[in-house]
Amino acid sequence: MITAERLTKRYGDTTAVDAIDFTVRPGSVTGFLGPNGAGKSTTMRMVMGLDHPSGGRVTVNGRAYRDLPAPLHEVGALLEAKAIHGGRTAYNHLLWLAKTNGIPRRRVNEVIGMVGLEAVAHKRSGGFSLGMGQRLGIAAALLGDPGVLLFDEPVNGLDPEGIRWIRTLIRSLAAEGRTVFVSSHLMSEMALTADHLLVIGRGQIIADTDMADFIARNSAAHVRVRSPQSGVLAEALRDRGWRLGRADDGALTVEGATPEQIGDVAGSRGLYLHELSVVSASLEDAFMRLTADSVEYHARTEQPIPAGV
Amino acid sequence: MSTSSTLTAPASPPAHRADVGRPRLTFGRILDAEWTKIRTVRSTVWTLTSLFVLSVGLTALICFAAAGELSQDAADEPIGAFATWGLMFGQIAALVLGILVASAEYSSGMIRTTLAAAPRRWSVLAAKATVLAGLLLVLGAITSTAAILAGNFFLDREGIGLSLSDPDVLRTMAGGGLYLAVLGLFGLGLGLLMRHTAGAVTVGIALIFVVGNLVGLIPGAAGEWLTKLMPGNAGTTMATVESFNPDLLGPWTGIGVFAGEAALLLLIAGWLFSKRDA
């Protein structure tokens, strides 16, 4: 369980994290979603006692991180892919880490096996690919068999196999009853892994919601229908009380009706249909709408590029 | 890399968790971890090898080259100063090793892993200092003894060899270790303060090789005292049988001053280390 109360981080005049409150509960995956620069990593570093809050507090299992008697037995974290000295072998990296918290040597071999790094365990990690480095980071996080796990952008830069592996791992850790806190800037990733969603933008929590609720609320679909007799069709559909709109290409958009209902209406009037399709709003769109006001750096695509550049 | 995409039980049921046990974080464990860290990177091997090779090799070389001349004129050159001459260059390796113990953690980002495992920052610094000082104390004494033996071999051939039972010679054999340990700690302080290897090495070398000599140009007592007190001047007499510069502080006073300077630097660095974000 991770609890933040009025947690704040300021750097000079800029407020990176602005008095946020949240609770991350055991037994489920809590997604921490926000655009780049929203304050996700800063928040995670404060949870880990690495960055000092400017105000408020955050506790893990009821205690400040630095007061945990044996931190690795309670919290495991993958904060950044490269928090490893490239000159040391994977095995030795895990070995020194294990020693800090009195974790036995055989557990080092165990976690190496879990992440599938046996073949390269005695090679220096400087030569590791991003995916291997990520696996080593995860081995380090699992070392103390902790009940609380933090993953900061775990799938960044990974190949599809690595991404799938991490998703499965995250799901299974939560299924075992652990508290899992995962950050990402990709809504689609969160939709696949998280049960609960915390959305952060400009240092503030802008949504704290159940994932299923969020999807239900935001994936509202509409039906697109094209007909050569669209005037007559529109009349008929409006009679049924459905909300109509018109797409750019002249097709009708219908909210609140299924394609079957619309097809039946058209058929009963003998109207021709050239297209009848469901258009579902993407969660990515919902996320963009939610964070539209809180994105730190907008790409200014509307700006025409001057000629001759 | 052939990795299984299927997951083999990533963690074990609670029964096994109890098996792993919940030992507490202790200073002894942090110390053990820091010892494991320092002995598992090549930079340690390289710096300690160059410390030994430079110190012993250059001492042997200068004694081989100068012994004849030293034996002839009833020289105003102190012969004892040649017996650990190579340490003047070898010491850079001890400084660099000390810097790396802190700065390499910042350049790799590993400091966050370290502090996640051991959030008590003063304990982490104390463990680093203990491991570093212990290692340099032992290897420094071995190096300085080997340098004396190698240099003395050539001095002996010209009949100007030192007596190995001379108290100053014995003091230098151990004192080389003491001086290099303090120098390493000074480097640790610099590295932790600056968090940047190249920057800290530059500042360290400039302080010890350049500034230490430049302050001698300041006229009057101020210049004299600054010369005595500068890190890299204070303390060096501990690692030499006799000093080229008779105005420097004596071995024990000198090493005391240098240790005080290193301690002050470590305190400042440690205080910032405990306050700053990692």
XYZ file of C-alpha atoms in Angstrom:
587
model
C 0.000 0.000 0.000
C 1.337 3.399 -0.994
C -0.279 6.524 0.408
C 0.466 10.092 -0.630
C -0.934 13.050 1.258
C -0.613 16.550 -0.175
C 2.626 15.365 -1.752
C 4.432 18.298 -3.354
C 7.685 18.834 -5.223
C 8.887 22.238 -6.309
C 12.003 23.086 -8.281
C 12.506 26.807 -7.837
C 9.394 28.445 -9.267
C 8.049 25.403 -11.046
C 5.830 22.968 -9.214
C 6.429 19.496 -10.587
C 4.032 17.752 -8.217
C 1.277 19.835 -6.731
C -0.184 18.627 -3.419
C -1.443 15.296 -4.712
C -3.327 12.694 -2.711
C -3.615 9.091 -3.784
C -3.620 5.537 -2.507
C -2.232 2.542 -4.348
C -3.874 -0.639 -3.058
C -2.689 -4.223 -2.921
C -3.982 -6.934 -5.213
C -4.390 -4.794 -8.271
C -2.355 -2.918 -10.833
C -2.621 0.838 -10.493
C -1.684 2.651 -13.657
C -0.061 6.041 -13.303
C -0.790 7.778 -16.543
C 0.279 11.154 -17.758
C 2.065 12.937 -20.558
C 5.832 13.371 -20.418
C 6.831 15.878 -17.774
C 3.578 15.479 -15.843
C 5.374 14.491 -12.638
C 5.177 10.687 -12.767
C 8.860 9.947 -12.271
C 9.258 12.655 -9.653
C 6.382 11.159 -7.697
C 7.875 7.678 -7.922
C 11.279 8.936 -6.786
C 9.609 10.563 -3.792
C 7.883 7.278 -2.933
C 11.335 5.663 -2.937
C 12.825 8.340 -0.703
C 15.223 9.368 -3.468
C 13.835 12.870 -3.908
C 12.753 14.844 -0.891
C 9.210 16.239 -1.020
C 8.863 20.025 -0.729
C 5.644 19.386 1.154
C 3.250 16.671 2.226
C 4.289 13.073 2.681
C 4.221 9.669 1.131
C 4.374 6.355 2.936
C 4.836 2.735 1.973
C 3.004 0.282 4.231
C 2.479 3.155 6.644
C 6.118 4.206 6.915
C 8.333 6.700 5.168
C 10.643 4.798 2.812
C 13.785 5.637 4.744
C 12.255 4.201 7.919
C 11.681 0.763 6.416
C 13.792 -1.746 8.360
C 14.705 -3.732 5.252
C 13.487 -1.828 2.186
C 14.107 -4.487 -0.461
C 11.879 -6.938 1.403
C 9.004 -4.501 1.176
C 9.492 -2.511 -2.006
C 10.945 -3.394 -5.383
C 11.358 -0.805 -8.078
C 12.303 -0.491 -11.692
C 12.900 3.229 -11.899
C 15.050 3.623 -14.973
C 16.551 1.116 -17.321
C 20.090 2.286 -16.657
C 20.560 2.307 -12.923
C 23.319 -0.244 -13.278
C 27.110 0.071 -13.517
C 27.929 -1.287 -16.972
C 31.270 -2.672 -15.824
C 29.750 -5.108 -13.375
C 28.246 -8.470 -14.313
C 24.530 -9.015 -13.902
C 25.217 -11.571 -11.185
C 27.496 -9.273 -9.205
C 25.046 -6.395 -9.510
C 22.338 -8.521 -7.937
C 24.806 -9.924 -5.407
C 25.797 -6.597 -3.854
C 22.184 -5.554 -3.874
C 21.168 -8.750 -2.091
C 23.852 -8.225 0.530
C 22.504 -4.835 1.600
C 19.333 -6.455 2.848
C 20.665 -9.832 3.917
C 19.099 -11.695 1.007
C 20.692 -15.122 0.477
C 22.859 -15.829 -2.561
C 20.556 -18.545 -3.882
C 17.818 -15.940 -4.281
C 20.125 -14.116 -6.727
C 20.234 -17.222 -8.916
C 16.498 -17.615 -8.512
C 15.644 -14.147 -9.837
C 18.152 -14.531 -12.673
C 16.203 -17.633 -13.656
C 12.861 -15.855 -13.359
C 13.818 -13.139 -15.827
C 15.631 -15.526 -18.148
C 19.123 -14.052 -17.895
C 21.000 -17.292 -17.000
C 23.024 -17.260 -20.190
C 24.405 -13.763 -19.630
C 24.484 -13.632 -15.841
C 28.264 -13.531 -15.777
C 28.639 -11.012 -18.585
C 29.126 -7.309 -17.919
C 25.832 -5.490 -18.173
C 27.311 -2.676 -20.256
C 26.870 -4.845 -23.325
C 23.237 -5.644 -22.613
C 20.448 -4.656 -24.958
C 17.690 -2.436 -23.623
C 15.474 -5.457 -23.106
C 18.136 -7.366 -21.191
C 18.861 -4.309 -19.059
C 15.153 -4.082 -18.292
C 15.079 -7.749 -17.290
C 18.037 -7.179 -14.988
C 16.234 -4.207 -13.455
C 13.191 -6.395 -12.873
C 15.328 -9.132 -11.336
C 16.637 -6.492 -8.923
C 13.092 -5.387 -8.106
C 11.998 -8.972 -7.349
C 15.100 -9.809 -5.307
C 13.598 -9.243 -1.874
C 10.239 -10.779 -2.855
C 8.563 -7.463 -1.988
C 4.859 -6.842 -1.512
C 5.006 -3.448 -3.211
C 6.358 -2.950 -6.727
C 6.944 0.205 -8.735
C 7.623 0.225 -12.448
C 8.429 3.496 -14.167
C 7.678 3.239 -17.895
C 8.586 -0.461 -17.954
C 7.815 -1.094 -21.619
C 9.631 1.922 -23.039
C 11.827 0.895 -25.926
C 11.106 -2.820 -25.639
C 10.340 -5.146 -28.500
C 6.884 -6.757 -28.698
C 8.025 -9.932 -26.967
C 9.524 -7.962 -24.096
C 6.391 -5.863 -23.794
C 4.202 -8.933 -23.590
C 6.502 -10.487 -21.026
C 6.344 -7.427 -18.777
C 2.559 -7.168 -19.085
C 2.177 -10.793 -18.031
C 4.586 -10.301 -15.163
C 2.814 -7.199 -13.889
C -0.576 -8.895 -14.033
C 0.669 -11.969 -12.204
C 2.363 -9.919 -9.476
C -0.922 -8.196 -8.736
C -2.777 -11.495 -8.881
C -0.512 -12.719 -6.086
C -1.846 -9.921 -3.928
C 0.972 -7.454 -4.329
C 0.639 -3.712 -4.686
C 1.712 -2.805 -8.205
C 2.191 0.780 -9.357
C 3.048 1.236 -13.030
C 3.627 4.478 -14.866
C 3.182 5.029 -18.561
C 2.429 7.790 -20.993
C 0.496 5.384 -23.212
C -3.200 4.925 -22.554
C -3.332 1.788 -24.676
C -0.682 0.193 -22.463
C -2.592 1.068 -19.318
C -5.845 -0.270 -20.722
C -4.160 -3.647 -21.079
C -2.473 -3.860 -17.696
C -4.109 -1.610 -15.125
C -7.167 -2.238 -12.949
C -7.150 1.232 -11.527
C -6.108 4.461 -13.130
C -4.465 7.564 -11.724
C -4.102 10.278 -14.321
C -1.633 13.055 -13.632
C -1.166 16.234 -15.602
C 0.952 19.241 -14.715
C 1.596 17.790 -11.305
C -2.049 17.315 -10.392
C -4.213 14.231 -10.223
C -6.889 14.781 -12.843
C -8.547 11.393 -12.604
C -8.556 8.633 -10.009
C -10.836 5.968 -11.330
C -11.552 2.330 -11.891
C -10.199 1.234 -15.269
C -13.430 -0.501 -16.301
C -15.442 2.622 -15.454
C -13.060 4.792 -17.375
C -13.357 2.577 -20.442
C -17.150 2.409 -20.212
C -17.417 6.156 -19.887
C -14.954 7.037 -22.563
C -15.272 4.470 -25.294
C -18.745 5.696 -26.325
C -19.314 4.521 -29.866
C -21.457 5.926 -32.626
C -22.722 4.447 -35.851
C -21.881 5.814 -39.264
C -24.427 5.409 -41.973
C -24.427 6.493 -45.625
C -27.422 6.386 -47.847
C -28.331 7.971 -51.203
C -31.588 8.946 -49.527
C -29.964 10.426 -46.477
C -32.587 13.149 -45.988
C -35.407 10.640 -45.671
C -33.258 8.358 -43.525
C -32.324 11.189 -41.177
C -35.981 12.004 -40.745
C -36.782 8.394 -39.900
C -33.920 8.078 -37.423
C -34.730 11.308 -35.704
C -38.285 10.038 -35.256
C -36.862 7.261 -33.091
C -35.239 9.828 -30.794
C -31.607 9.131 -31.657
C -29.097 11.957 -31.841
C -27.860 12.618 -35.325
C -24.809 14.339 -36.641
C -23.140 14.676 -40.010
C -19.593 13.630 -40.778
C -17.301 15.637 -43.064
C -17.965 13.374 -46.017
C -21.721 13.749 -45.661
C -22.351 10.473 -43.833
C -24.769 10.503 -40.903
C -23.531 9.729 -37.422
C -26.000 8.222 -35.003
C -25.586 8.059 -31.254
C -27.582 5.778 -29.005
C -28.503 3.182 -31.601
C -27.054 -0.115 -32.678
C -26.347 -0.887 -36.362
C -29.121 -3.526 -36.210
C -31.709 -0.956 -35.121
C -30.632 1.476 -37.828
C -30.639 -1.231 -40.483
C -34.119 -2.275 -39.433
C -35.393 1.286 -39.682
C -33.917 1.680 -43.161
C -35.254 -1.706 -44.273
C -38.761 -1.046 -43.023
C -38.824 2.129 -45.168
C -37.208 0.481 -48.157
C -34.170 2.789 -48.056
C -30.821 1.898 -49.592
C -27.749 1.853 -47.391
C -24.211 2.214 -48.768
C -22.459 2.017 -45.442
C -23.323 1.015 -41.912
C -20.469 0.835 -39.427
C -19.629 1.265 -35.761
C -17.010 3.878 -34.923
C -15.650 3.548 -31.398
C -13.800 6.396 -29.738
C -10.310 5.306 -28.754
C -9.180 5.466 -25.159
C -6.179 7.346 -26.438
C -8.579 10.073 -27.588
C -10.228 10.103 -24.185
C -6.855 10.446 -22.526
C -5.886 13.266 -24.885
C -9.105 15.114 -24.084
C -8.509 14.607 -20.376
C -4.976 15.925 -20.450
C -5.378 18.466 -23.239
C -4.977 21.357 -20.837
C -2.129 19.844 -18.950
C 0.372 18.898 -21.596
C 3.662 20.596 -20.944
C 4.913 20.822 -24.511
C 2.505 20.968 -27.406
C 3.753 20.167 -30.854
C 2.593 23.060 -32.948
C 1.580 21.183 -36.048
C -0.783 23.924 -37.243
C 2.122 26.255 -37.860
C 2.928 26.398 -41.564
C 6.573 25.779 -42.360
C 8.053 28.889 -43.961
C 9.111 28.438 -47.556
C 12.782 28.163 -48.296
C 13.759 26.531 -45.040
C 19.468 -13.821 -26.024
C 17.089 -16.697 -25.885
C 14.552 -15.876 -23.285
C 11.384 -17.636 -22.469
C 8.422 -15.382 -22.987
C 6.414 -17.527 -20.669
C 6.658 -16.562 -17.102
C 8.084 -18.953 -14.622
C 6.459 -18.078 -11.333
C 7.865 -14.563 -10.834
C 7.556 -14.734 -7.109
C 6.654 -17.278 -4.625
C 3.686 -17.790 -2.339
C 3.804 -16.324 1.158
C 5.201 -19.553 2.589
C 8.402 -18.991 0.662
C 8.466 -15.348 1.598
C 8.905 -16.305 5.213
C 11.702 -18.613 4.085
C 13.591 -15.652 2.608
C 13.279 -14.035 6.009
C 13.300 -10.383 6.841
C 16.724 -9.458 8.048
C 17.196 -5.811 8.830
C 19.370 -3.346 7.062
C 22.556 -3.059 9.111
C 25.816 -1.181 8.712
C 27.646 -4.497 8.394
C 25.459 -5.472 5.458
C 25.940 -2.126 3.721
C 29.678 -2.523 4.282
C 29.626 -6.018 2.781
C 27.686 -4.678 -0.212
C 30.143 -1.814 -0.758
C 33.023 -4.260 -0.575
C 31.297 -6.425 -3.173
C 30.801 -3.360 -5.377
C 34.399 -2.199 -5.270
C 35.885 -5.615 -5.989
C 33.575 -6.399 -8.913
C 34.497 -3.600 -11.300
C 37.554 -3.441 -13.471
C 38.277 0.184 -12.665
C 39.360 -0.906 -9.193
C 41.796 -3.420 -10.624
C 43.135 -0.875 -13.095
C 43.588 1.952 -10.628
C 45.256 -0.268 -8.047
C 47.508 -1.832 -10.667
C 48.608 1.574 -11.891
C 49.105 2.708 -8.307
C 51.515 -0.167 -7.757
C 53.251 -0.157 -11.123
C 53.782 3.611 -11.263
C 54.918 3.925 -7.667
C 57.304 0.988 -7.651
C 58.430 1.281 -11.274
C 59.201 5.001 -11.219
C 60.934 4.720 -7.863
C 63.147 1.952 -9.210
C 63.802 3.954 -12.364
C 64.834 7.169 -10.617
C 66.993 5.317 -8.110
C 68.647 3.381 -10.912
C 69.300 6.623 -12.790
C 70.303 8.854 -9.889
C 72.101 6.500 -7.509
C 75.500 7.030 -9.099
C 75.317 10.792 -8.956
C 73.836 10.777 -5.451
C 76.726 8.668 -4.184
C 79.339 11.010 -5.666
C 78.632 14.545 -4.648
C 78.170 14.843 -0.967
C 74.802 15.870 -2.265
C 72.406 18.394 -0.837
C 69.724 16.057 -2.215
C 68.048 14.052 0.549
C 68.572 10.412 -0.449
C 65.567 9.255 1.561
C 63.305 11.330 -0.673
C 64.086 9.082 -3.623
C 62.991 5.871 -1.910
C 59.269 6.488 -2.568
C 59.662 8.972 -5.426
C 57.233 7.106 -7.701
C 54.382 7.568 -5.232
C 54.209 11.188 -6.372
C 52.696 9.852 -9.615
C 51.125 6.659 -8.318
C 49.023 8.664 -5.882
C 46.865 9.954 -8.752
C 45.441 6.433 -9.020
C 44.391 6.486 -5.363
C 42.715 9.853 -5.867
C 40.898 8.588 -8.965
C 39.744 5.404 -7.219
C 38.292 7.484 -4.392
C 36.492 9.761 -6.841
C 35.094 6.823 -8.815
C 33.605 5.191 -5.730
C 31.143 8.082 -5.641
C 31.032 9.564 -9.139
C 30.624 6.282 -11.042
C 27.337 5.762 -9.208
C 26.097 9.063 -10.540
C 27.271 8.625 -14.115
C 25.560 5.228 -14.287
C 22.483 6.243 -12.313
C 23.227 3.365 -9.945
C 23.086 5.686 -6.943
C 19.302 5.308 -7.079
C 19.581 1.544 -6.830
C 21.999 1.959 -3.942
C 19.774 4.345 -2.027
C 16.640 2.319 -2.696
C 18.385 -0.645 -1.061
C 19.972 1.395 1.709
C 18.149 4.678 2.254
C 20.328 5.711 5.193
C 22.686 7.968 3.344
C 25.236 8.621 6.075
C 25.600 4.866 6.529
C 26.171 4.433 2.808
C 28.867 7.105 2.856
C 30.495 5.623 5.963
C 30.527 2.173 4.336
C 32.076 3.530 1.153
C 34.720 5.401 3.147
C 35.577 2.376 5.281
C 35.967 0.018 2.329
C 37.994 2.510 0.327
C 40.269 3.507 3.198
C 40.847 -0.122 4.215
C 41.734 -1.165 0.704
C 44.116 1.754 0.156
C 45.671 1.381 3.576
C 46.694 -2.187 2.846
C 47.600 -1.801 -0.815
C 49.257 1.543 -0.153
C 51.491 0.041 2.519
C 52.374 -2.863 0.234
C 53.105 -0.421 -2.598
C 55.204 1.876 -0.484
C 57.169 -1.037 0.988
C 57.767 -2.488 -2.476
C 58.880 0.925 -3.743
C 61.387 1.296 -0.909
C 62.751 -2.190 -1.491
C 63.035 -1.642 -5.247
C 64.614 1.793 -4.929
C 66.927 0.717 -2.176
C 68.228 -2.115 -4.334
C 69.821 0.469 -6.655
C 70.857 2.809 -3.831
C 72.531 -0.129 -2.074
C 74.604 -0.933 -5.143
C 76.186 2.514 -4.848
C 76.642 2.092 -1.132
C 74.080 4.735 -0.171
C 71.248 2.352 0.701
C 68.878 3.061 3.571
C 68.839 0.885 6.632
C 65.534 -1.022 6.518
C 65.359 -0.954 10.286
C 65.585 2.851 10.351
C 62.451 4.169 12.138
C 61.736 6.653 9.338
C 61.965 3.900 6.731
C 59.586 1.686 8.702
C 57.267 4.638 9.265
C 57.237 5.313 5.510
C 56.406 1.704 4.668
C 53.178 1.934 6.658
C 52.793 5.687 6.147
C 52.446 5.311 2.389
C 49.275 3.341 3.073
C 48.009 5.926 5.497
C 48.658 8.813 3.112
C 47.024 7.071 0.147
C 44.004 6.123 2.254
C 43.475 9.752 3.269
C 44.001 10.874 -0.322
C 41.410 8.325 -1.471
C 38.938 9.682 1.073
C 39.663 13.190 -0.152
C 38.790 11.931 -3.651
C 35.605 10.315 -2.340
C 34.564 13.666 -0.903
C 35.287 15.432 -4.187
C 33.453 12.804 -6.233
C 30.389 12.899 -4.001
C 30.341 16.682 -4.022
C 30.745 17.059 -7.772
C 28.985 13.853 -8.921
C 31.044 13.961 -12.081
C 34.180 11.899 -12.692
C 36.069 14.114 -15.120
C 35.279 17.283 -13.202
C 36.332 15.830 -9.871
C 39.550 14.348 -11.301
C 40.447 17.717 -12.820
C 39.809 19.602 -9.608
C 41.617 16.972 -7.534
C 44.731 16.935 -9.685
C 44.775 20.714 -9.958
C 44.529 21.072 -6.182
C 47.250 18.594 -5.428
C 49.739 19.230 -8.233
C 49.175 22.810 -9.307
C 47.630 24.873 -6.551
C 49.830 23.207 -3.942
C 52.892 24.575 -5.728
C 51.438 27.922 -6.777
C 50.593 29.040 -3.255
C 54.340 29.006 -2.572
C 54.551 32.095 -4.782
C 52.491 34.122 -2.346
C 55.077 36.208 -0.515
C 55.611 36.101 3.205
C 54.283 33.911 5.977
C 50.894 33.485 4.263
C 52.516 31.718 1.333
C 54.656 29.609 3.625
C 51.700 28.438 5.684
C 49.446 27.831 2.713
C 52.182 25.664 1.235
C 52.388 23.671 4.431
C 48.619 23.260 4.721
C 47.521 22.560 1.163
C 46.169 19.051 0.579
C 48.833 17.232 -1.390
C 51.564 19.015 0.583
C 50.325 18.272 4.070
C 50.483 14.530 4.481
C 53.032 13.752 1.790
C 55.865 13.716 4.316
C 54.181 10.680 5.867
C 54.882 8.790 2.660
C 58.517 9.841 2.326
C 61.565 8.887 4.384
C 62.825 12.448 3.991
C 61.127 15.265 2.118
C 62.637 17.307 -0.727
C 61.001 20.315 0.907
C 62.256 20.709 4.479
C 59.664 23.425 5.172
C 56.700 21.036 5.012
C 54.931 19.846 8.153
C 56.367 16.751 9.818
C 54.872 13.343 8.983
C 52.418 13.038 11.873
C 51.357 16.688 11.984
C 51.071 16.678 8.202
C 48.905 13.573 7.988
C 46.797 14.933 10.839
C 46.150 18.154 8.918
C 45.417 16.286 5.694
C 43.064 13.863 7.477
C 41.280 16.862 8.981
C 40.869 18.391 5.539
C 39.557 15.135 4.081
C 37.163 14.752 7.013
C 35.856 18.287 6.544
C 35.349 17.700 2.828
C 33.546 14.410 3.540
C 31.311 16.095 6.096
C 30.303 18.797 3.635
C 29.817 16.253 0.853
C 27.883 13.957 3.205
C 25.657 16.737 4.407
C 24.795 17.678 0.825
C 24.396 13.982 -0.035
C 21.774 13.622 2.690
C 19.954 16.787 1.614
C 20.041 16.568 -2.139
C 17.773 14.567 -4.409
C 19.503 11.454 -5.699
